[in-house]
Amino acid sequence: MSLLTMPRDRNWIGCIDFGTALSKAALVKRKVTSQLREREIIPLPLRDGLSGNPVLLPSVIYLTDDAVLFGDEAAREAVRGEYRGRLAFSSPKQYLSTQDTDSLDEALEAEVDPTGSYTPRQLLVLFLAHLLSKAQTAAERAPAPWPVPLRLARPAWDRARARDGEKTLKGLLLCAFAVVDRLGDRLAAPKGLPHDLAHRVLAEIIELGLFAKLEQFDHVFESAPGTESASILEANAVAAGLIRRTGRRVIVVADIGAGTSDFGAFMTGLAGNNVVGEIPQSSQILRQAGDHLDMLLTRRILDEVGIDPHDQAGKGAARRLRSRQRANKEALFTDGSVTVDLNDGTCTVTREEFLADKRVQEFTQNLRSKFHATLKVAIACARHFSPRNVQTPIEIVLTGGGNRLPMVTELSANPPLSWRYVEANRELTELLVNAPGMRAVERQLAVAVGGAVQYIPQQTAPVHI
């Protein structure tokens, strides 16, 4: 039976966190949050685990002369292809956050698509099909049900982009299911998906016109209670996994990904009430995050050694540096410095030097400014609902791949406004820390896990101050 039309197991809910750098998926049993147990929260291993954590799938596609590669295989081939001036299709979610919908059907740059035959929309469909294929395999091995109704995590887009973005995400996912129907395990085969097969299947999918038939496939998606929306704000998803029956408090979420930094504030109910509400006007988004720091580090190194990335003589070195910029940033913050080889010499940048860079300081200030705006609203709410002479506590929760960046940890270590702050308890993801490999990534799983719980904070039922 077709994955598009077959019934979903409604005892479970799934969430796909289609990340800019890393994508995640999780299944959660449909029950009251406070009653969930470890075995009822299942992060799905989407990669083989040979390099990196198995639940974090690199959001990378690479087009060789012969095939489409995904994930780790795409990332490895991209490094080898740098000497030929070839680039990966990386950070694909950025197309949904920063580009007009029409641009999804435009031609890709020749460095990305040497065949000149793919559009961003087609590659997004193929990547999501690869993700769904891996999710199906992981669910079968768990064992866990598949398919289940799905929610889709999204950044804090403005209202118009959120409306159009959800339609686009739904259409992409329906097309991806249709691709899985036709290709199955071929989507995860070594050496990738041959171009002729990919184009033949994509042509068949276009004929189905799924983007115009979203209402016919409501069973594929899980709407948030009280809404018709199957997409959930990333910050809301994180907050959904924090509910516990310990009395009223305010939660401030800073979700720092690769492409965007999302902020939001929520308030729980009184003790014994398993509810949480979004605080109006608290949601903020900064379209700068981990990828922006990658770019700034690359720019600093190029400036340091005097390489012009736009000049023919410098293009090769600049491409090689860009292909490794995320790894360079991770080494910088992990080891305290990073040394790279460029042309006839080396360049070393220390963490202290990088943090003192004017552009990095501007990013840090932008990050803190957005956080300040969210925190200001959160404190106003906490003050309004505080009992006499007792401040309702605020918890600051840092999630996403950038949660350990120094300018991010400083947000909770040294908040820009004075109030009563308490240590955050990431209740649901903390159930996972005993599972192999989960402790290191539980904050990165917060969106996928929280987005799949039955009861999530609703923008339609905000907290009134």
PDB file of C-alpha atoms in Angstrom, residues 274-377:
ATOM      1  CA  ASN A 274      -0.549  20.082  32.698  1.00  0.00           C
ATOM      2  CA  VAL A 275      -0.804  23.214  30.537  1.00  0.00           C
ATOM      3  CA  VAL A 276       1.496  25.769  29.007  1.00  0.00           C
ATOM      4  CA  GLY A 277       0.736  28.940  27.097  1.00  0.00           C
ATOM      5  CA  GLU A 278       2.782  31.119  24.785  1.00  0.00           C
ATOM      6  CA  ILE A 279       3.373  34.681  25.939  1.00  0.00           C
ATOM      7  CA  PRO A 280       2.302  37.083  23.152  1.00  0.00           C
ATOM      8  CA  GLN A 281       4.969  39.282  21.569  1.00  0.00           C
ATOM      9  CA  SER A 282       7.761  37.106  23.012  1.00  0.00           C
ATOM     10  CA  SER A 283       8.687  35.300  19.789  1.00  0.00           C
ATOM     11  CA  GLN A 284      11.832  36.628  18.102  1.00  0.00           C
ATOM     12  CA  ILE A 285      13.957  35.379  15.222  1.00  0.00           C
ATOM     13  CA  LEU A 286      17.490  36.302  14.198  1.00  0.00           C
ATOM     14  CA  ARG A 287      18.483  35.117  10.737  1.00  0.00           C
ATOM     15  CA  GLN A 288      22.019  34.636  11.951  1.00  0.00           C
ATOM     16  CA  ALA A 289      23.270  31.607  13.834  1.00  0.00           C
ATOM     17  CA  GLY A 290      25.935  28.924  13.519  1.00  0.00           C
ATOM     18  CA  ASP A 291      26.341  29.278   9.744  1.00  0.00           C
ATOM     19  CA  HIS A 292      26.895  33.015  10.180  1.00  0.00           C
ATOM     20  CA  LEU A 293      29.771  32.339  12.565  1.00  0.00           C
ATOM     21  CA  ASP A 294      31.190  29.828  10.055  1.00  0.00           C
ATOM     22  CA  MET A 295      31.177  32.567   7.432  1.00  0.00           C
ATOM     23  CA  LEU A 296      32.789  35.110   9.767  1.00  0.00           C
ATOM     24  CA  LEU A 297      35.599  32.711  10.642  1.00  0.00           C
ATOM     25  CA  THR A 298      36.259  31.995   6.968  1.00  0.00           C
ATOM     26  CA  ARG A 299      36.253  35.708   6.181  1.00  0.00           C
ATOM     27  CA  ARG A 300      38.696  36.438   9.008  1.00  0.00           C
ATOM     28  CA  ILE A 301      41.124  33.757   7.823  1.00  0.00           C
ATOM     29  CA  LEU A 302      40.969  34.967   4.213  1.00  0.00           C
ATOM     30  CA  ASP A 303      41.574  38.563   5.339  1.00  0.00           C
ATOM     31  CA  GLU A 304      44.432  37.415   7.578  1.00  0.00           C
ATOM     32  CA  VAL A 305      46.323  35.770   4.704  1.00  0.00           C
ATOM     33  CA  GLY A 306      45.350  38.360   2.090  1.00  0.00           C
ATOM     34  CA  ILE A 307      43.265  36.123  -0.183  1.00  0.00           C
ATOM     35  CA  ASP A 308      40.537  37.740  -2.281  1.00  0.00           C
ATOM     36  CA  PRO A 309      37.811  35.090  -2.694  1.00  0.00           C
ATOM     37  CA  HIS A 310      36.447  36.887  -5.759  1.00  0.00           C
ATOM     38  CA  ASP A 311      39.752  36.981  -7.637  1.00  0.00           C
ATOM     39  CA  GLN A 312      40.556  34.032  -9.876  1.00  0.00           C
ATOM     40  CA  ALA A 313      43.797  33.401  -7.981  1.00  0.00           C
ATOM     41  CA  GLY A 314      41.982  33.120  -4.661  1.00  0.00           C
ATOM     42  CA  LYS A 315      38.805  31.288  -5.610  1.00  0.00           C
ATOM     43  CA  GLY A 316      40.238  27.800  -5.184  1.00  0.00           C
ATOM     44  CA  ALA A 317      41.625  28.437  -1.705  1.00  0.00           C
ATOM     45  CA  ALA A 318      38.403  30.164  -0.661  1.00  0.00           C
ATOM     46  CA  ARG A 319      36.287  27.223  -1.849  1.00  0.00           C
ATOM     47  CA  ARG A 320      38.439  24.748   0.062  1.00  0.00           C
ATOM     48  CA  LEU A 321      38.170  26.858   3.190  1.00  0.00           C
ATOM     49  CA  ARG A 322      34.382  27.216   2.884  1.00  0.00           C
ATOM     50  CA  SER A 323      33.926  23.465   2.512  1.00  0.00           C
ATOM     51  CA  ARG A 324      35.554  22.999   5.939  1.00  0.00           C
ATOM     52  CA  GLN A 325      34.304  26.100   7.718  1.00  0.00           C
ATOM     53  CA  ARG A 326      31.860  24.346  10.036  1.00  0.00           C
ATOM     54  CA  ALA A 327      34.537  21.873  11.166  1.00  0.00           C
ATOM     55  CA  ASN A 328      36.985  24.769  11.612  1.00  0.00           C
ATOM     56  CA  LYS A 329      34.522  26.609  13.867  1.00  0.00           C
ATOM     57  CA  GLU A 330      33.907  23.496  15.965  1.00  0.00           C
ATOM     58  CA  ALA A 331      37.655  22.983  16.386  1.00  0.00           C
ATOM     59  CA  LEU A 332      38.096  26.645  17.319  1.00  0.00           C
ATOM     60  CA  PHE A 333      35.598  26.509  20.182  1.00  0.00           C
ATOM     61  CA  THR A 334      36.501  22.992  21.296  1.00  0.00           C
ATOM     62  CA  ASP A 335      40.304  23.298  21.243  1.00  0.00           C
ATOM     63  CA  GLY A 336      40.677  27.042  21.764  1.00  0.00           C
ATOM     64  CA  SER A 337      42.325  27.626  18.375  1.00  0.00           C
ATOM     65  CA  VAL A 338      42.281  26.392  14.806  1.00  0.00           C
ATOM     66  CA  THR A 339      45.113  26.211  12.262  1.00  0.00           C
ATOM     67  CA  VAL A 340      44.420  25.907   8.541  1.00  0.00           C
ATOM     68  CA  ASP A 341      46.707  25.389   5.570  1.00  0.00           C
ATOM     69  CA  LEU A 342      46.197  27.832   2.711  1.00  0.00           C
ATOM     70  CA  ASN A 343      48.352  27.960  -0.399  1.00  0.00           C
ATOM     71  CA  ASP A 344      51.969  28.214   0.801  1.00  0.00           C
ATOM     72  CA  GLY A 345      51.357  28.933   4.470  1.00  0.00           C
ATOM     73  CA  THR A 346      49.234  28.396   7.541  1.00  0.00           C
ATOM     74  CA  CYS A 347      46.954  30.630   9.558  1.00  0.00           C
ATOM     75  CA  THR A 348      46.067  30.205  13.233  1.00  0.00           C
ATOM     76  CA  VAL A 349      43.101  31.896  14.894  1.00  0.00           C
ATOM     77  CA  THR A 350      42.512  31.688  18.635  1.00  0.00           C
ATOM     78  CA  ARG A 351      39.100  31.689  20.289  1.00  0.00           C
ATOM     79  CA  GLU A 352      39.881  34.962  22.096  1.00  0.00           C
ATOM     80  CA  GLU A 353      40.921  36.677  18.854  1.00  0.00           C
ATOM     81  CA  PHE A 354      37.793  35.504  17.070  1.00  0.00           C
ATOM     82  CA  LEU A 355      35.433  36.572  19.854  1.00  0.00           C
ATOM     83  CA  ALA A 356      37.058  40.020  19.834  1.00  0.00           C
ATOM     84  CA  ASP A 357      36.482  40.400  16.070  1.00  0.00           C
ATOM     85  CA  LYS A 358      34.227  43.379  15.307  1.00  0.00           C
ATOM     86  CA  ARG A 359      31.830  41.311  13.173  1.00  0.00           C
ATOM     87  CA  VAL A 360      31.590  38.597  15.830  1.00  0.00           C
ATOM     88  CA  GLN A 361      30.893  41.268  18.424  1.00  0.00           C
ATOM     89  CA  GLU A 362      28.079  42.585  16.212  1.00  0.00           C
ATOM     90  CA  PHE A 363      26.603  39.089  15.961  1.00  0.00           C
ATOM     91  CA  THR A 364      26.858  38.675  19.733  1.00  0.00           C
ATOM     92  CA  GLN A 365      25.076  41.994  20.241  1.00  0.00           C
ATOM     93  CA  ASN A 366      22.343  41.061  17.733  1.00  0.00           C
ATOM     94  CA  LEU A 367      21.844  37.758  19.535  1.00  0.00           C
ATOM     95  CA  ARG A 368      21.676  39.410  22.933  1.00  0.00           C
ATOM     96  CA  SER A 369      19.311  42.110  21.634  1.00  0.00           C
ATOM     97  CA  LYS A 370      16.768  39.540  20.378  1.00  0.00           C
ATOM     98  CA  PHE A 371      17.097  37.582  23.617  1.00  0.00           C
ATOM     99  CA  HIS A 372      16.627  40.801  25.604  1.00  0.00           C
ATOM    100  CA  ALA A 373      13.366  41.503  23.752  1.00  0.00           C
ATOM    101  CA  THR A 374      12.018  38.039  24.581  1.00  0.00           C
ATOM    102  CA  LEU A 375      13.228  38.199  28.184  1.00  0.00           C
ATOM    103  CA  LYS A 376      11.641  41.621  28.716  1.00  0.00           C
ATOM    104  CA  VAL A 377       8.209  40.237  27.773  1.00  0.00           C
TER     105      VAL A 377
END
